[in-house]
PDB file of C-alpha atoms in Angstrom:
ATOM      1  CA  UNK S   1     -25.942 -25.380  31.141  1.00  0.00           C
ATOM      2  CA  UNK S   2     -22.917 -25.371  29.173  1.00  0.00           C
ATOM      3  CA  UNK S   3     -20.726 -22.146  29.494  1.00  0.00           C
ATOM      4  CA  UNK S   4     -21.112 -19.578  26.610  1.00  0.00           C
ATOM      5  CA  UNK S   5     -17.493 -19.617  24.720  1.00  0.00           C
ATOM      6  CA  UNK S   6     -15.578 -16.477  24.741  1.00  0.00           C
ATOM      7  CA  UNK S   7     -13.842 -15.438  21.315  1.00  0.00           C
ATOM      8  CA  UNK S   8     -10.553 -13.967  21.754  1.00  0.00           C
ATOM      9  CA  UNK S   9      -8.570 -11.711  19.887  1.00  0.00           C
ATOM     10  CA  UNK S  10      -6.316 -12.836  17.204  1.00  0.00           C
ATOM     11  CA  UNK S  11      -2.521 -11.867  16.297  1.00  0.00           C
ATOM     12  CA  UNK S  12      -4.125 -10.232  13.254  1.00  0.00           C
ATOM     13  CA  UNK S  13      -6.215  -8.388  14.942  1.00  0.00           C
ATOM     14  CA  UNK S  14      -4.407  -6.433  17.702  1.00  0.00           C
ATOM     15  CA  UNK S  15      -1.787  -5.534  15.067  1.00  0.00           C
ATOM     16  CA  UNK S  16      -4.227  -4.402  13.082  1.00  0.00           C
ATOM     17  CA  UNK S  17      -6.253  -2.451  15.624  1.00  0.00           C
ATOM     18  CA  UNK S  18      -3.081  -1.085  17.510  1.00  0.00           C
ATOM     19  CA  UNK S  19      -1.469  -0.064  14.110  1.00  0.00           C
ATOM     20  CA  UNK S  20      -4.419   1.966  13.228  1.00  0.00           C
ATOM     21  CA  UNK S  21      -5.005   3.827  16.746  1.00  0.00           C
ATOM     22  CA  UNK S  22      -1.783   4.702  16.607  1.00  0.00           C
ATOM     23  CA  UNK S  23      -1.989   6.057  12.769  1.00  0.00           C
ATOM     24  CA  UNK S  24      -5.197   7.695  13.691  1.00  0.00           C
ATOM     25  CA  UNK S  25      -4.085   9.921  16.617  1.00  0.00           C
ATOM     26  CA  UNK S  26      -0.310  10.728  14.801  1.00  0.00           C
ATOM     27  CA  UNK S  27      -3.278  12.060  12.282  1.00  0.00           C
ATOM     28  CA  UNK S  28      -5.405  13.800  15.371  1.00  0.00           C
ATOM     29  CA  UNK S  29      -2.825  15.700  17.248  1.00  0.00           C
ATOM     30  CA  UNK S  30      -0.953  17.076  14.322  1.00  0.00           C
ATOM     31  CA  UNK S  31      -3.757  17.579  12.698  1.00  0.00           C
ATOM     32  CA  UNK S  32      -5.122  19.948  16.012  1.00  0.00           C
ATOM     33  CA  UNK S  33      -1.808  21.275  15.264  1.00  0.00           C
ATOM     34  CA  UNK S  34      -1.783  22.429  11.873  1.00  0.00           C
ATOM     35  CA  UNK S  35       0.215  19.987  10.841  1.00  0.00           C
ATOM     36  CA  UNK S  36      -2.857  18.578   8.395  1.00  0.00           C
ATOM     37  CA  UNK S  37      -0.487  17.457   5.106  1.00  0.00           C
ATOM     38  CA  UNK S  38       2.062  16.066   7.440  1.00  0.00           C
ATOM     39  CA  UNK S  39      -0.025  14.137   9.909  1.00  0.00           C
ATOM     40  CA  UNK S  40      -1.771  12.559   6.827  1.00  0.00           C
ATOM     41  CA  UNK S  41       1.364  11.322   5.578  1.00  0.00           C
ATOM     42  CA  UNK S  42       2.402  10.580   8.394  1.00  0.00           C
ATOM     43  CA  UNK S  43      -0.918   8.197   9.107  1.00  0.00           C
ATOM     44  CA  UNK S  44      -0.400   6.774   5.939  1.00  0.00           C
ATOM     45  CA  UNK S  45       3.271   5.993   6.492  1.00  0.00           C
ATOM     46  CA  UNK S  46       2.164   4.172   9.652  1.00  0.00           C
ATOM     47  CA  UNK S  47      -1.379   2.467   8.248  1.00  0.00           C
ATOM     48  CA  UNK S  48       0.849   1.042   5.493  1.00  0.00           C
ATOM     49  CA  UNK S  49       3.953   0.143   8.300  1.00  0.00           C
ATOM     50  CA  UNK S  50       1.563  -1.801  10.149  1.00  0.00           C
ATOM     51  CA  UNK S  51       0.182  -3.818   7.000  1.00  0.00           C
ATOM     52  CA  UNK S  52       3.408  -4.860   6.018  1.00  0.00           C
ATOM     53  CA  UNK S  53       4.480  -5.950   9.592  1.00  0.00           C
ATOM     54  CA  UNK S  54       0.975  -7.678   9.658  1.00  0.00           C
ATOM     55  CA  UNK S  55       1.247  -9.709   6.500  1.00  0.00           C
ATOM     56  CA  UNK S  56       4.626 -10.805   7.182  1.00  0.00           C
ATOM     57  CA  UNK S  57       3.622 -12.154  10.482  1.00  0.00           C
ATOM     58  CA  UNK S  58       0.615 -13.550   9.306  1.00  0.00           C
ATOM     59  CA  UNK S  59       2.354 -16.253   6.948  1.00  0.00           C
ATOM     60  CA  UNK S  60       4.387 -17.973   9.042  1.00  0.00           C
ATOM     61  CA  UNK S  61       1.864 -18.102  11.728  1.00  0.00           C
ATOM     62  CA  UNK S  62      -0.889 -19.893   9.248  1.00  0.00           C
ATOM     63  CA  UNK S  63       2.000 -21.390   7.011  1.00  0.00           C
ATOM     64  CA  UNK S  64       0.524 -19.730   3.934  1.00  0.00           C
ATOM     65  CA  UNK S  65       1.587 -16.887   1.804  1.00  0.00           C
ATOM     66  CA  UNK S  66       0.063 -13.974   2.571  1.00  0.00           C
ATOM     67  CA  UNK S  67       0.191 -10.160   0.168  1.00  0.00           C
ATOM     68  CA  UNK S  68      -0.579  -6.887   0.725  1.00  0.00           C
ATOM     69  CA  UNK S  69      -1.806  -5.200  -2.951  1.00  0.00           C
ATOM     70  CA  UNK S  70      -2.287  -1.443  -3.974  1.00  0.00           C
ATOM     71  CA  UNK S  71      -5.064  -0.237  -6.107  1.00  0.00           C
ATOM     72  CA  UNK S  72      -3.731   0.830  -9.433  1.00  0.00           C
ATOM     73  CA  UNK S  73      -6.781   0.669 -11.528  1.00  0.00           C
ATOM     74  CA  UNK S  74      -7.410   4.229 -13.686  1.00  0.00           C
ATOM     75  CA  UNK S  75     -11.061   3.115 -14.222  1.00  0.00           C
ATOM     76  CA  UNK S  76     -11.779   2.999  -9.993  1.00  0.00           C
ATOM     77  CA  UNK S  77     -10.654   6.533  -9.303  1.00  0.00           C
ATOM     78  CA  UNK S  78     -12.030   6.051  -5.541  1.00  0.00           C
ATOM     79  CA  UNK S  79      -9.495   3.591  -4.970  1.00  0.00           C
ATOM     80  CA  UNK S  80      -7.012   4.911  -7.096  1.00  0.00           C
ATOM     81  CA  UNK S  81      -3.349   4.449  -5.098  1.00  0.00           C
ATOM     82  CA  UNK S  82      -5.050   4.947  -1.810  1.00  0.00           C
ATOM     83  CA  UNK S  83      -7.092   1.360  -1.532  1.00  0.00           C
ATOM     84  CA  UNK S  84      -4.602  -1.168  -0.062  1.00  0.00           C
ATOM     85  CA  UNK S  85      -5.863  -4.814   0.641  1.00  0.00           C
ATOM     86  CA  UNK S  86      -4.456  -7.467   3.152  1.00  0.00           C
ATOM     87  CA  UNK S  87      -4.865 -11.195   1.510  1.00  0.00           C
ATOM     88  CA  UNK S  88      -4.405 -14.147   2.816  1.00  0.00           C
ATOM     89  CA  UNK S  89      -3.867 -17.901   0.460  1.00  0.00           C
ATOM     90  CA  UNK S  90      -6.793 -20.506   1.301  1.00  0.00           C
ATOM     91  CA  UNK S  91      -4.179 -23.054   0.136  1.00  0.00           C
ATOM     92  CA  UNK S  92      -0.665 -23.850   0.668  1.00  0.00           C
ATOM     93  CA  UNK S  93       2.254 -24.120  -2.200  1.00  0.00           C
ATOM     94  CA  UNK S  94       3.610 -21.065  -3.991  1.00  0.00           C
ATOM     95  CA  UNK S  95       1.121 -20.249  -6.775  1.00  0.00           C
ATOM     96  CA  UNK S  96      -2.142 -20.754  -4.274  1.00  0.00           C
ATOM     97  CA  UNK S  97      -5.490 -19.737  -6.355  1.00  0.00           C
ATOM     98  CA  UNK S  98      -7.844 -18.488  -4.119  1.00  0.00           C
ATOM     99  CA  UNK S  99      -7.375 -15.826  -1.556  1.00  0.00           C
ATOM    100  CA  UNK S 100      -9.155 -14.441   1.291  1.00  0.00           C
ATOM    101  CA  UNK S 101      -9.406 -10.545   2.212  1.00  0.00           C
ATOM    102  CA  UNK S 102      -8.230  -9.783   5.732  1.00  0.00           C
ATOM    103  CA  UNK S 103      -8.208  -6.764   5.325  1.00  0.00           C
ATOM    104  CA  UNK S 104      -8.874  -3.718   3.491  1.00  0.00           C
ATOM    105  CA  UNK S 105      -7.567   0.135   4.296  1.00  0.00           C
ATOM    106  CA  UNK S 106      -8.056   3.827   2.140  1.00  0.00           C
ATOM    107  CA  UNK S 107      -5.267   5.827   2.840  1.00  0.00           C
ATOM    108  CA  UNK S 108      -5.849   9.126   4.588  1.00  0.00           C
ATOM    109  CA  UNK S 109      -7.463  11.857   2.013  1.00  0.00           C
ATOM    110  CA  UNK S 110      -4.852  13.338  -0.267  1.00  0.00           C
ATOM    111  CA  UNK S 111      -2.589  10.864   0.675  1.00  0.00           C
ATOM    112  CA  UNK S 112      -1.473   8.012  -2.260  1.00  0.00           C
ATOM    113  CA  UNK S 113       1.400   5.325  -2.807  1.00  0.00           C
ATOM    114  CA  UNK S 114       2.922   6.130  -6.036  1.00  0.00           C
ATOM    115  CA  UNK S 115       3.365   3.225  -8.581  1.00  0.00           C
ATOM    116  CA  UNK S 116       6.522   1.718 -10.011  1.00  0.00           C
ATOM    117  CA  UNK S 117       6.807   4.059 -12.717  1.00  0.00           C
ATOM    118  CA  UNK S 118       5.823   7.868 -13.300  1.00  0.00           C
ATOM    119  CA  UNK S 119       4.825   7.185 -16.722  1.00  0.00           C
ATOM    120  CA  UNK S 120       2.602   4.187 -15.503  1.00  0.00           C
ATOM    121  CA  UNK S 121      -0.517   6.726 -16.552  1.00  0.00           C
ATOM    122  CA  UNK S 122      -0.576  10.440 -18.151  1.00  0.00           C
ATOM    123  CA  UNK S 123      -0.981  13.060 -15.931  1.00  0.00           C
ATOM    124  CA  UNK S 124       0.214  11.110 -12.269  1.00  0.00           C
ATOM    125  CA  UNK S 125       2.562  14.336 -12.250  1.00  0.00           C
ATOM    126  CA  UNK S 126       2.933  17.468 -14.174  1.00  0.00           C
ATOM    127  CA  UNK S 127       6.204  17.553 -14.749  1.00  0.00           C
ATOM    128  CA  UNK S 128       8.278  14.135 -14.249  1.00  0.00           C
ATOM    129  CA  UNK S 129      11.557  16.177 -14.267  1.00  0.00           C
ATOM    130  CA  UNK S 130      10.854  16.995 -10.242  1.00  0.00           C
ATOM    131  CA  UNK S 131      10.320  13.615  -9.466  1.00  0.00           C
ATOM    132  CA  UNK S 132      14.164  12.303  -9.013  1.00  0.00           C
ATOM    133  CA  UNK S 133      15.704  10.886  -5.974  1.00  0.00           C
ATOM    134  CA  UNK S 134      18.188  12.877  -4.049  1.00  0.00           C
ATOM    135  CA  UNK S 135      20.506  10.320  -3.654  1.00  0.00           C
ATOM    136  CA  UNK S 136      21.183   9.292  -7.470  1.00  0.00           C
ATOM    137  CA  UNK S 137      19.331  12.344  -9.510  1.00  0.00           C
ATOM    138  CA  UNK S 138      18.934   9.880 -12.563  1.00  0.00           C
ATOM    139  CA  UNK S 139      16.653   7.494 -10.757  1.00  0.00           C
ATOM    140  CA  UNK S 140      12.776   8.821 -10.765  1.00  0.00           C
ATOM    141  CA  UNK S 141      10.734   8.882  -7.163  1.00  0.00           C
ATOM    142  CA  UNK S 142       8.769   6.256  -7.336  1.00  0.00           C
ATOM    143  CA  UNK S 143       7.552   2.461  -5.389  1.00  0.00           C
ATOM    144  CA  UNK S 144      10.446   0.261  -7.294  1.00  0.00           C
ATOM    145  CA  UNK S 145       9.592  -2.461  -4.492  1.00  0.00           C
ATOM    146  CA  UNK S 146       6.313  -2.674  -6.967  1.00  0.00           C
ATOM    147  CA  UNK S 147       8.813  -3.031 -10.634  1.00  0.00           C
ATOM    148  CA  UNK S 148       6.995  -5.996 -12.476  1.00  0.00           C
ATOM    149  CA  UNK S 149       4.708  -6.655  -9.455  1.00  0.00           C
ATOM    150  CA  UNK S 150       1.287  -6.719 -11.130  1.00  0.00           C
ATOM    151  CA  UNK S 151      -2.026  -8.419 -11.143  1.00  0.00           C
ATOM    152  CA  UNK S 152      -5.840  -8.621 -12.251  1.00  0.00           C
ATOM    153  CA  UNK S 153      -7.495  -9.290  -9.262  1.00  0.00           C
ATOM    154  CA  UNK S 154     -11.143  -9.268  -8.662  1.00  0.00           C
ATOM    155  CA  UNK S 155     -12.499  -8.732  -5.001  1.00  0.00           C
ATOM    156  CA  UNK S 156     -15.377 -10.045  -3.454  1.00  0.00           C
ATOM    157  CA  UNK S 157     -18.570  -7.748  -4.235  1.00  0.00           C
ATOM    158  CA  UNK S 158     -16.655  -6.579  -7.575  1.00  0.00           C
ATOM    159  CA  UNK S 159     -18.113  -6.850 -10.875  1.00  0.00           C
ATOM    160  CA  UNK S 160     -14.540  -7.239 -12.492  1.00  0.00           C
ATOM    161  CA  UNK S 161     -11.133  -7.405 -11.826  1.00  0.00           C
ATOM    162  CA  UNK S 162      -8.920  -4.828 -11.561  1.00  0.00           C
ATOM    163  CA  UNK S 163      -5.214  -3.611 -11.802  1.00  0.00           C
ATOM    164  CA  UNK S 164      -3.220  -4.012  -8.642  1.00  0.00           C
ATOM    165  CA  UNK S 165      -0.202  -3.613  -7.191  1.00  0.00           C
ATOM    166  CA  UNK S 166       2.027  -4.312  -4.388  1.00  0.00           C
ATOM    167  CA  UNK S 167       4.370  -6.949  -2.203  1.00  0.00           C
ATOM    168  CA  UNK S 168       3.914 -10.779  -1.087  1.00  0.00           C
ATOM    169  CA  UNK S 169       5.433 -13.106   2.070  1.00  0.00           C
ATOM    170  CA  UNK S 170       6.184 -16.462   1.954  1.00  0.00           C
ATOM    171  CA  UNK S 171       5.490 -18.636   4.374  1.00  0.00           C
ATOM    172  CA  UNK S 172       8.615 -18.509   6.295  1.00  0.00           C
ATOM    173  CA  UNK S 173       7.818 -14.497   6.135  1.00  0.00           C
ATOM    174  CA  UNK S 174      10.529 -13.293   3.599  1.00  0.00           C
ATOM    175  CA  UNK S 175       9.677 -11.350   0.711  1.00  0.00           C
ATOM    176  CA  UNK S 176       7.556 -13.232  -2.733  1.00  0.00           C
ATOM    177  CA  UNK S 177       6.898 -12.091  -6.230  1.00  0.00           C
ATOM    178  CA  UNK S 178       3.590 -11.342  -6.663  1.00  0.00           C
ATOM    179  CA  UNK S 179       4.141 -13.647 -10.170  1.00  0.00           C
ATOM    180  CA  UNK S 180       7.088 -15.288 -11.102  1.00  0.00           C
ATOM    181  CA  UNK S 181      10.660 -13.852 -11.295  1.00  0.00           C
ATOM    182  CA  UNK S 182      12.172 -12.768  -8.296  1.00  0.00           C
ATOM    183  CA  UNK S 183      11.570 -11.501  -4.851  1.00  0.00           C
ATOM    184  CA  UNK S 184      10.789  -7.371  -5.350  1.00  0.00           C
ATOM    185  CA  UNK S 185      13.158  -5.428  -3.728  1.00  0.00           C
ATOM    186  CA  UNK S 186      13.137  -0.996  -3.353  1.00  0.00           C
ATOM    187  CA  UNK S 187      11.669   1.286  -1.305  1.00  0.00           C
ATOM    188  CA  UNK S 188       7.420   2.396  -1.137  1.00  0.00           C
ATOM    189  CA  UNK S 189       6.861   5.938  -1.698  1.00  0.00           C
ATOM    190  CA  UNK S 190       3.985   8.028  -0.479  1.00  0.00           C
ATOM    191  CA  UNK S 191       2.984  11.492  -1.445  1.00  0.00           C
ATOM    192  CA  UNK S 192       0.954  14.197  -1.333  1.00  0.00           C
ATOM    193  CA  UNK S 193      -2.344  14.748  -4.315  1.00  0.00           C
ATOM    194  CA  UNK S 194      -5.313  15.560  -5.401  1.00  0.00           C
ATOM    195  CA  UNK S 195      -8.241  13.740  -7.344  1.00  0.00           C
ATOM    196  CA  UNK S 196      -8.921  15.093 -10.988  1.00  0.00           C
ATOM    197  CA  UNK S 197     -12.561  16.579 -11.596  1.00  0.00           C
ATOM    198  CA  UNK S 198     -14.445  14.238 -14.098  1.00  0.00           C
ATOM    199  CA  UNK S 199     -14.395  15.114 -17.350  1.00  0.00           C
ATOM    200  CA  UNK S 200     -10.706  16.551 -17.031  1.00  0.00           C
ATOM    201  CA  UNK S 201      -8.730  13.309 -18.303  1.00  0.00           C
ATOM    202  CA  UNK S 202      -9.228  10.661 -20.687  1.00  0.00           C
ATOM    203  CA  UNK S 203      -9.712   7.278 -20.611  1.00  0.00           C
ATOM    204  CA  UNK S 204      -6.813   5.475 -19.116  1.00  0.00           C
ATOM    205  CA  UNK S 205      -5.294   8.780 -17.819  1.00  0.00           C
ATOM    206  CA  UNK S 206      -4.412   9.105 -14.297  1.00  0.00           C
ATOM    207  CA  UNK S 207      -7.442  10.356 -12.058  1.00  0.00           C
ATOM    208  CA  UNK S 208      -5.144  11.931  -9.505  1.00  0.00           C
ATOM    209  CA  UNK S 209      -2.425  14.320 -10.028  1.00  0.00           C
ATOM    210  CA  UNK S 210       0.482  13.879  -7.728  1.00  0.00           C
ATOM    211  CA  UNK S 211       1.164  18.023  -7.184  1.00  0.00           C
ATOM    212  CA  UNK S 212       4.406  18.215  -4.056  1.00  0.00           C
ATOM    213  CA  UNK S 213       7.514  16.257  -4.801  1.00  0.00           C
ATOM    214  CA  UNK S 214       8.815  17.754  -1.392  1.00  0.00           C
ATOM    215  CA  UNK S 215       6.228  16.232   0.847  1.00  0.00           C
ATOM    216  CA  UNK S 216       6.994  12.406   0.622  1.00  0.00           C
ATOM    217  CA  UNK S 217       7.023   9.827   3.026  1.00  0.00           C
ATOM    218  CA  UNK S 218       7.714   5.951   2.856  1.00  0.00           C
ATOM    219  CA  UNK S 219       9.601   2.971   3.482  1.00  0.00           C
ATOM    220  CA  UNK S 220      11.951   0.737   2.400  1.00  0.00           C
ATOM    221  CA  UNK S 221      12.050  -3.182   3.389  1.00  0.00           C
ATOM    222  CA  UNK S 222      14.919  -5.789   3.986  1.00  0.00           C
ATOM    223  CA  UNK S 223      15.240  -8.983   2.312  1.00  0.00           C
ATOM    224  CA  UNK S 224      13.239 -10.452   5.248  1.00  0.00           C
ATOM    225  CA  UNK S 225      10.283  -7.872   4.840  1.00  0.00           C
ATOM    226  CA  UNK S 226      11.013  -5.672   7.796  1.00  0.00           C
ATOM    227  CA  UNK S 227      10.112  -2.636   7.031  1.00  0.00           C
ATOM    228  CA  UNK S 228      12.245   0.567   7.771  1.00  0.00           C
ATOM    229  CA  UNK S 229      10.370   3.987   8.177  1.00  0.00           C
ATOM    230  CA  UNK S 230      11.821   6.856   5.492  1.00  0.00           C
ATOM    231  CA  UNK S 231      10.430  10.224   6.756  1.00  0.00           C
ATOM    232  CA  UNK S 232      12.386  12.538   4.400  1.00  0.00           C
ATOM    233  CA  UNK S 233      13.051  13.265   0.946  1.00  0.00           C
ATOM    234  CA  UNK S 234      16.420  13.034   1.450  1.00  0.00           C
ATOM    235  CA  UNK S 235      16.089   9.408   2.263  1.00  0.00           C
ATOM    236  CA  UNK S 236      15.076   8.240  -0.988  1.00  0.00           C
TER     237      UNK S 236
END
């Protein structure tokens, strides 16, 4: 009788699982704390962290690029900013076609990445003004590591494509354009929302309304895709 084969766990995996244990009981504790806002920002922060450390790792291990994309689709309000999505090329070379989901993560409730630009969609925030960095008051608060880093992608189990987002690896784990052009560089903003009732917004409009410019969260990554934790508006 030949021995039944054990499957073990994989690289992926224990990142993965480890990463999200430890998002989960940041989110937990504070939470028994009445820390609710923070610890969900702070789950996100890490979820997101972990995703990023994951991808990078991934490509050089399997010698294929690897990305991690961001929902930023107006017509999917579910996913909206909060739907994140580990891929991984089937094929080698830089411009591979087909990609499989490793995969895929909702941010905590009320927590959402913001996009490269406020202006991206009407109504993201009420009044854009708010939105500046602390550091250089002219710049707005938002994900540049996402400027000109778009895509129609269609999942498996969707009817259509959709507008994403969001950051690739090469396979000797630096930073990739999602396209062409160069590597994206900039920090990854998170912040604090809500999701607009139906019938509220038009077509093409944001469904969420970013509403606390003070409560943000993110990181910022080197050249080599390490990513560096920013836990303060100040930061940015």
């Amino acid at each position: 009788m030949r021995p039944r084969a054990t499957r073990a766990f994989t690289l992926l995996e224990l990142l993965v699982v480890i990463g999200l244990i430890a998002a989960m009981s940041v989110f937990f504790v504070n939470g028994l704390t009445g820390g609710g806002a923070t610890a969900a920002l702070q789950s996100g922060q890490a979820m997101i962290a972990n995703l990023i450390t994951t991808a990078r790792t991934k490509a050089p291990a399997t010698g294929h690029k690897t990305r991690l994309l961001v929902n930023t689709d107006t017509g999917a309000p579910e996913r909206y900013l909060r739907h994140l999505v580990l891929q991984l090329a089937r094929q080698t070379g830089s411009s591979p076609a087909d990609w499989e989901t490793l995969a895929a993560v909702t941010l905590p409730e009320g927590v959402y990445v913001m996009p490269a630009s406020l202006t991206q969609s009407n109504g993201l925030v009420a009044n854009p003004s708010d939105w500046k960095r602390v550091t250089d008051p002219a710049v707005d608060l938002v994900s540049d590591l996402f400027t000109n880093q778009s895509l129609s992608v269609r999942l498996e189990g969707d009817a259509s494509a959709q507008a994403w987002t969001g950051v690739g690896f090469t396979p000797n784990g630096t930073l990739a354009p999602l396209g062409g052009g160069q590597p994206p560089k900039g920090a990854l903003v998170i912040a604090l929302g809500i999701r607009r009732p139906p019938g509220t917004y038009q077509s093409g409009e944001s469904p969420v309304r970013l509403d606390n410019p003070q409560a943000v969260r993110g990181l910022i990554l080197s050249a080599y895709g390490v990513p560096a934790l920013l836990s303060e508006r100040s930061s940015f």
